Amino acid sequence: MVLSVMNIVFLGPPGSGKGTTASLLEPKLGIPHISTGELLRDNISRKTALGMEAEKYISKGDLVPDEMILDIIKERLKEDDCKKGFMLDGVPRTVPQAEALENMIDIDIVIDIEVPDDIVIKRNSARESCTECGKIYNKRTMRPEKEGVCDVCGGRLEGRADDRPDVIKERLSVYREKTAPLIEYYENKGILKRIECNDIDEPPEIAVEKVIDIIEDE
Ligand code: ADP
């Protein structure tokens, strides 16, 4: 695959597989997967001032304020590993974030992963991640070799605090209201590509292949 600098954004509801797809693509494309959710959770676990503030919003399923996200992402994009491109997962999530991001970087492709609501809810409830290294698992589609234990580092697996059914419903409605308008926003810019996932147990490699096909067509 011939890739010069490639800046990719993933859109899609919570649990659509943005993070999983981007992390599987990371070694194939040689560009980093940057997840604002992970950056925020890292701040929460380190109990930084930003993490403590962000937790108030995240625990309710609300978005954290745009300025907080833009500060975090601006710092992250300055790091050396971003010079050859990057995959953004979880940002932008609002039109003001998209506008601010445009002043920082050029985006080449936006990939919208479309997943129906009922699948989103089931997927999020089955999700767990490693408390040590953050690797994501799913009790339906991506089980660890040993239940409750991370294959990579042996850390303990745990469901995310915001994956409780009531919080998932709120995140989904916030997605439809605040983030879904970005689909049209990027469509109007001519850089939107869609992939669909209608099968709850579809292995994540399928979405990875679909993204690679899109990139190769560019
Ligand atoms: P998911 O895509 O599964 O909802 P993330 O890990 O991307 O999960 O995000 C978890 C939470 O972090 C969100 O529900 C939100 O509260 C907060 N968050 C992450 N990225 C952003 C963003 N760009 N703007 C506002 N809030 C964000």
Short mmCIF file of C-alpha atoms and ligand atoms in Angstrom, two decimals:
data_model
loop_
_atom_site.label_atom_id
_atom_site.label_comp_id
_atom_site.label_asym_id
_atom_site.label_seq_id
_atom_site.Cartn_x
_atom_site.Cartn_y
_atom_site.Cartn_z
CA MET A 1 0.00 0.00 0.00
CA VAL A 2 1.40 3.38 -0.97
CA LEU A 3 0.74 5.86 1.74
CA SER A 4 2.18 9.31 2.00
CA VAL A 5 0.87 11.37 4.88
CA MET A 6 -2.65 10.23 5.62
CA ASN A 7 -4.88 11.85 8.22
CA ILE A 8 -7.98 9.77 8.86
CA VAL A 9 -10.99 10.49 11.05
CA PHE A 10 -13.37 7.79 12.26
CA LEU A 11 -17.01 8.67 12.86
CA GLY A 12 -19.68 6.34 14.18
CA PRO A 13 -21.79 5.75 17.28
CA PRO A 14 -20.23 4.51 20.52
CA GLY A 15 -19.52 0.81 20.10
CA SER A 16 -19.43 0.97 16.31
CA GLY A 17 -15.88 -0.33 16.39
CA LYS A 18 -13.93 2.88 15.71
CA GLY A 19 -11.34 2.15 18.37
CA THR A 20 -10.98 -1.54 17.56
CA THR A 21 -10.68 -0.90 13.83
CA ALA A 22 -8.15 1.91 14.29
CA SER A 23 -6.03 -0.10 16.71
CA LEU A 24 -5.91 -3.09 14.31
CA LEU A 25 -4.97 -0.72 11.47
CA GLU A 26 -2.17 0.94 13.46
CA PRO A 27 0.53 -1.68 12.69
CA LYS A 28 -0.69 -2.11 9.10
CA LEU A 29 -0.65 1.58 8.23
CA GLY A 30 2.21 2.64 10.50
CA ILE A 31 0.33 5.65 11.82
CA PRO A 32 -0.91 6.13 15.39
CA HIS A 33 -4.46 5.58 16.60
CA ILE A 34 -5.42 8.56 18.73
CA SER A 35 -8.51 8.09 20.88
CA THR A 36 -9.77 11.06 22.88
CA GLY A 37 -11.73 8.63 25.08
CA GLU A 38 -8.46 6.85 25.96
CA LEU A 39 -6.61 10.11 26.53
CA LEU A 40 -9.38 11.21 28.90
CA ARG A 41 -9.53 7.84 30.72
CA ASP A 42 -5.75 7.99 31.16
CA ASN A 43 -6.13 11.42 32.78
CA ILE A 44 -8.91 10.06 35.00
CA SER A 45 -6.81 7.13 36.19
CA ARG A 46 -3.87 9.46 36.90
CA LYS A 47 -6.28 11.79 38.71
CA THR A 48 -5.07 14.89 36.85
CA ALA A 49 -7.10 18.11 37.20
CA LEU A 50 -8.34 17.63 33.64
CA GLY A 51 -9.28 14.01 34.36
CA MET A 52 -11.26 14.93 37.49
CA GLU A 53 -13.18 17.60 35.56
CA ALA A 54 -13.79 15.32 32.54
CA GLU A 55 -15.09 12.48 34.71
CA LYS A 56 -18.11 14.57 35.75
CA TYR A 57 -19.31 14.63 32.15
CA ILE A 58 -18.20 11.16 31.07
CA SER A 59 -19.95 9.36 33.94
CA LYS A 60 -23.28 10.86 32.82
CA GLY A 61 -22.73 10.06 29.14
CA ASP A 62 -22.36 13.76 28.26
CA LEU A 63 -19.63 15.23 26.09
CA VAL A 64 -16.79 17.05 27.81
CA PRO A 65 -16.46 20.73 26.80
CA ASP A 66 -14.96 21.37 23.37
CA GLU A 67 -12.05 23.47 24.71
CA MET A 68 -10.86 20.60 26.90
CA ILE A 69 -10.77 18.21 23.95
CA LEU A 70 -9.09 20.72 21.67
CA ASP A 71 -6.35 21.35 24.26
CA ILE A 72 -5.70 17.62 24.65
CA ILE A 73 -5.66 16.88 20.94
CA LYS A 74 -3.49 19.87 20.05
CA GLU A 75 -0.79 18.60 22.42
CA ARG A 76 -1.07 15.02 21.17
CA LEU A 77 -0.77 16.01 17.51
CA LYS A 78 2.52 17.79 18.24
CA GLU A 79 4.19 14.46 19.03
CA ASP A 80 6.66 13.01 16.54
CA ASP A 81 4.69 9.89 15.72
CA CYS A 82 2.00 12.07 14.07
CA LYS A 83 4.28 13.36 11.33
CA LYS A 84 3.33 10.58 8.90
CA GLY A 85 -0.36 10.87 9.63
CA PHE A 86 -2.77 9.59 12.26
CA MET A 87 -6.20 8.09 12.86
CA LEU A 88 -8.51 10.13 15.04
CA ASP A 89 -11.12 8.19 17.02
CA GLY A 90 -13.60 10.21 19.05
CA VAL A 91 -12.74 13.63 17.72
CA PRO A 92 -14.30 15.71 16.26
CA ARG A 93 -17.56 15.00 17.99
CA THR A 94 -19.27 18.36 17.46
CA VAL A 95 -19.37 20.87 14.60
CA PRO A 96 -17.33 23.46 16.60
CA GLN A 97 -14.65 20.77 17.21
CA ALA A 98 -14.57 20.01 13.46
CA GLU A 99 -14.17 23.70 12.65
CA ALA A 100 -11.39 24.15 15.19
CA LEU A 101 -9.62 21.03 13.95
CA GLU A 102 -9.61 22.40 10.43
CA ASN A 103 -7.37 25.21 11.61
CA MET A 104 -4.91 22.68 13.03
CA ILE A 105 -4.71 19.88 10.44
CA ASP A 106 -5.82 18.69 7.00
CA ILE A 107 -8.11 15.69 7.02
CA ASP A 108 -7.84 13.36 4.02
CA ILE A 109 -10.58 10.80 4.66
CA VAL A 110 -13.47 10.52 7.11
CA ILE A 111 -14.75 6.99 7.61
CA ASP A 112 -18.25 6.70 8.99
CA ILE A 113 -18.98 3.31 10.54
CA GLU A 114 -22.75 2.87 10.43
CA VAL A 115 -24.28 0.54 12.99
CA PRO A 116 -27.96 0.28 14.04
CA ASP A 117 -28.87 1.32 17.61
CA ASP A 118 -29.84 -2.15 18.87
CA ILE A 119 -26.42 -3.51 17.91
CA VAL A 120 -24.68 -0.54 19.53
CA ILE A 121 -26.37 -1.23 22.86
CA LYS A 122 -25.57 -4.95 22.82
CA ARG A 123 -21.97 -4.35 21.74
CA ASN A 124 -21.23 -1.80 24.43
CA SER A 125 -22.66 -4.04 27.12
CA ALA A 126 -20.29 -6.83 26.01
CA ARG A 127 -17.22 -4.59 25.90
CA GLU A 128 -14.36 -4.81 28.36
CA SER A 129 -10.84 -3.46 28.39
CA CYS A 130 -7.57 -4.05 30.15
CA THR A 131 -7.11 -1.95 33.30
CA GLU A 132 -3.34 -1.91 32.63
CA CYS A 133 -2.72 -1.42 28.87
CA GLY A 134 -6.17 -0.39 27.61
CA LYS A 135 -6.55 -3.18 25.02
CA ILE A 136 -10.21 -3.59 24.09
CA TYR A 137 -12.03 -6.95 24.19
CA ASN A 138 -15.60 -7.99 23.56
CA LYS A 139 -17.32 -10.92 25.22
CA ARG A 140 -19.03 -11.75 21.90
CA THR A 141 -16.47 -11.07 19.20
CA MET A 142 -13.03 -10.58 20.74
CA ARG A 143 -12.58 -12.81 23.76
CA PRO A 144 -9.28 -13.00 25.58
CA GLU A 145 -7.62 -16.42 25.76
CA LYS A 146 -8.22 -16.55 29.49
CA GLU A 147 -11.42 -14.98 30.78
CA GLY A 148 -10.85 -11.68 32.60
CA VAL A 149 -7.13 -11.51 31.78
CA CYS A 150 -5.40 -9.43 29.07
CA ASP A 151 -3.60 -11.49 26.39
CA VAL A 152 -0.98 -8.79 25.95
CA CYS A 153 0.05 -7.81 29.47
CA GLY A 154 -1.81 -10.10 31.86
CA GLY A 155 -3.73 -7.12 33.31
CA ARG A 156 -7.25 -7.44 34.72
CA LEU A 157 -10.16 -6.86 32.31
CA GLU A 158 -13.08 -4.71 33.35
CA GLY A 159 -16.22 -3.24 31.75
CA ARG A 160 -16.11 0.53 31.25
CA ALA A 161 -17.95 2.63 33.84
CA ASP A 162 -19.85 4.42 31.07
CA ASP A 163 -20.98 1.16 29.42
CA ARG A 164 -23.94 0.74 31.81
CA PRO A 165 -27.19 0.47 29.79
CA ASP A 166 -28.62 3.82 30.99
CA VAL A 167 -25.36 5.66 30.20
CA ILE A 168 -25.06 3.92 26.80
CA LYS A 169 -28.55 5.15 25.87
CA GLU A 170 -27.58 8.70 26.80
CA ARG A 171 -24.29 8.48 24.81
CA LEU A 172 -26.22 7.25 21.83
CA SER A 173 -28.70 10.10 21.96
CA VAL A 174 -25.85 12.62 22.38
CA TYR A 175 -24.20 11.01 19.33
CA ARG A 176 -27.34 11.36 17.20
CA GLU A 177 -27.84 14.98 18.24
CA LYS A 178 -24.29 16.40 18.35
CA THR A 179 -22.01 14.13 16.32
CA ALA A 180 -24.16 12.68 13.52
CA PRO A 181 -24.44 16.15 11.85
CA LEU A 182 -20.72 15.77 11.07
CA ILE A 183 -21.60 13.06 8.55
CA GLU A 184 -23.27 15.65 6.32
CA TYR A 185 -20.57 18.20 7.16
CA TYR A 186 -17.83 15.94 5.74
CA GLU A 187 -20.04 14.67 2.94
CA ASN A 188 -20.31 18.27 1.77
CA LYS A 189 -16.53 18.48 1.77
CA GLY A 190 -16.35 15.38 -0.45
CA ILE A 191 -14.18 13.33 1.93
CA LEU A 192 -16.75 11.06 3.58
CA LYS A 193 -16.68 7.28 3.06
CA ARG A 194 -19.18 4.90 4.65
CA ILE A 195 -18.89 1.37 5.86
CA GLU A 196 -21.79 -0.60 7.29
CA CYS A 197 -21.99 -3.17 10.03
CA ASN A 198 -25.35 -4.87 10.49
CA ASP A 199 -24.15 -8.09 12.08
CA ILE A 200 -23.52 -7.99 15.82
CA ASP A 201 -21.01 -10.85 15.74
CA GLU A 202 -19.08 -9.68 12.69
CA PRO A 203 -15.35 -10.09 13.37
CA PRO A 204 -13.48 -6.77 13.53
CA GLU A 205 -11.14 -7.78 10.70
CA ILE A 206 -14.01 -7.26 8.23
CA ALA A 207 -14.20 -3.53 8.99
CA VAL A 208 -10.39 -3.35 8.80
CA GLU A 209 -10.47 -4.84 5.28
CA LYS A 210 -13.18 -2.41 4.21
CA VAL A 211 -11.09 0.55 5.41
CA ILE A 212 -8.00 -0.74 3.63
CA ASP A 213 -10.03 -1.03 0.39
CA ILE A 214 -11.15 2.59 0.80
CA ILE A 215 -7.59 3.80 1.38
CA GLU A 216 -6.28 1.85 -1.60
CA ASP A 217 -8.89 3.46 -3.84
CA GLU A 218 -7.73 6.95 -2.85
P1 ADP B 1 -17.35 5.86 22.70
O1 ADP B 1 -16.99 6.24 21.29
O2 ADP B 1 -17.44 4.39 22.87
O3 ADP B 1 -18.53 6.61 23.26
P2 ADP B 1 -14.96 7.17 23.78
O4 ADP B 1 -13.97 6.34 24.47
O5 ADP B 1 -14.61 7.74 22.44
O6 ADP B 1 -16.23 6.25 23.70
O7 ADP B 1 -15.42 8.40 24.70
C1 ADP B 1 -15.86 8.22 26.02
C2 ADP B 1 -16.40 9.53 26.57
O8 ADP B 1 -15.36 10.54 26.57
C3 ADP B 1 -17.54 10.16 25.76
O9 ADP B 1 -18.80 9.63 26.11
C4 ADP B 1 -17.39 11.65 26.14
O10 ADP B 1 -17.93 11.90 27.41
C5 ADP B 1 -15.88 11.82 26.25
N1 ADP B 1 -15.28 12.29 24.96
C6 ADP B 1 -14.40 11.61 24.18
N2 ADP B 1 -14.08 12.32 23.09
C7 ADP B 1 -14.76 13.48 23.17
C8 ADP B 1 -14.88 14.64 22.33
N3 ADP B 1 -14.22 14.73 21.17
N4 ADP B 1 -15.69 15.64 22.74
C9 ADP B 1 -16.36 15.56 23.88
N5 ADP B 1 -16.32 14.51 24.71
C10 ADP B 1 -15.54 13.47 24.37
#
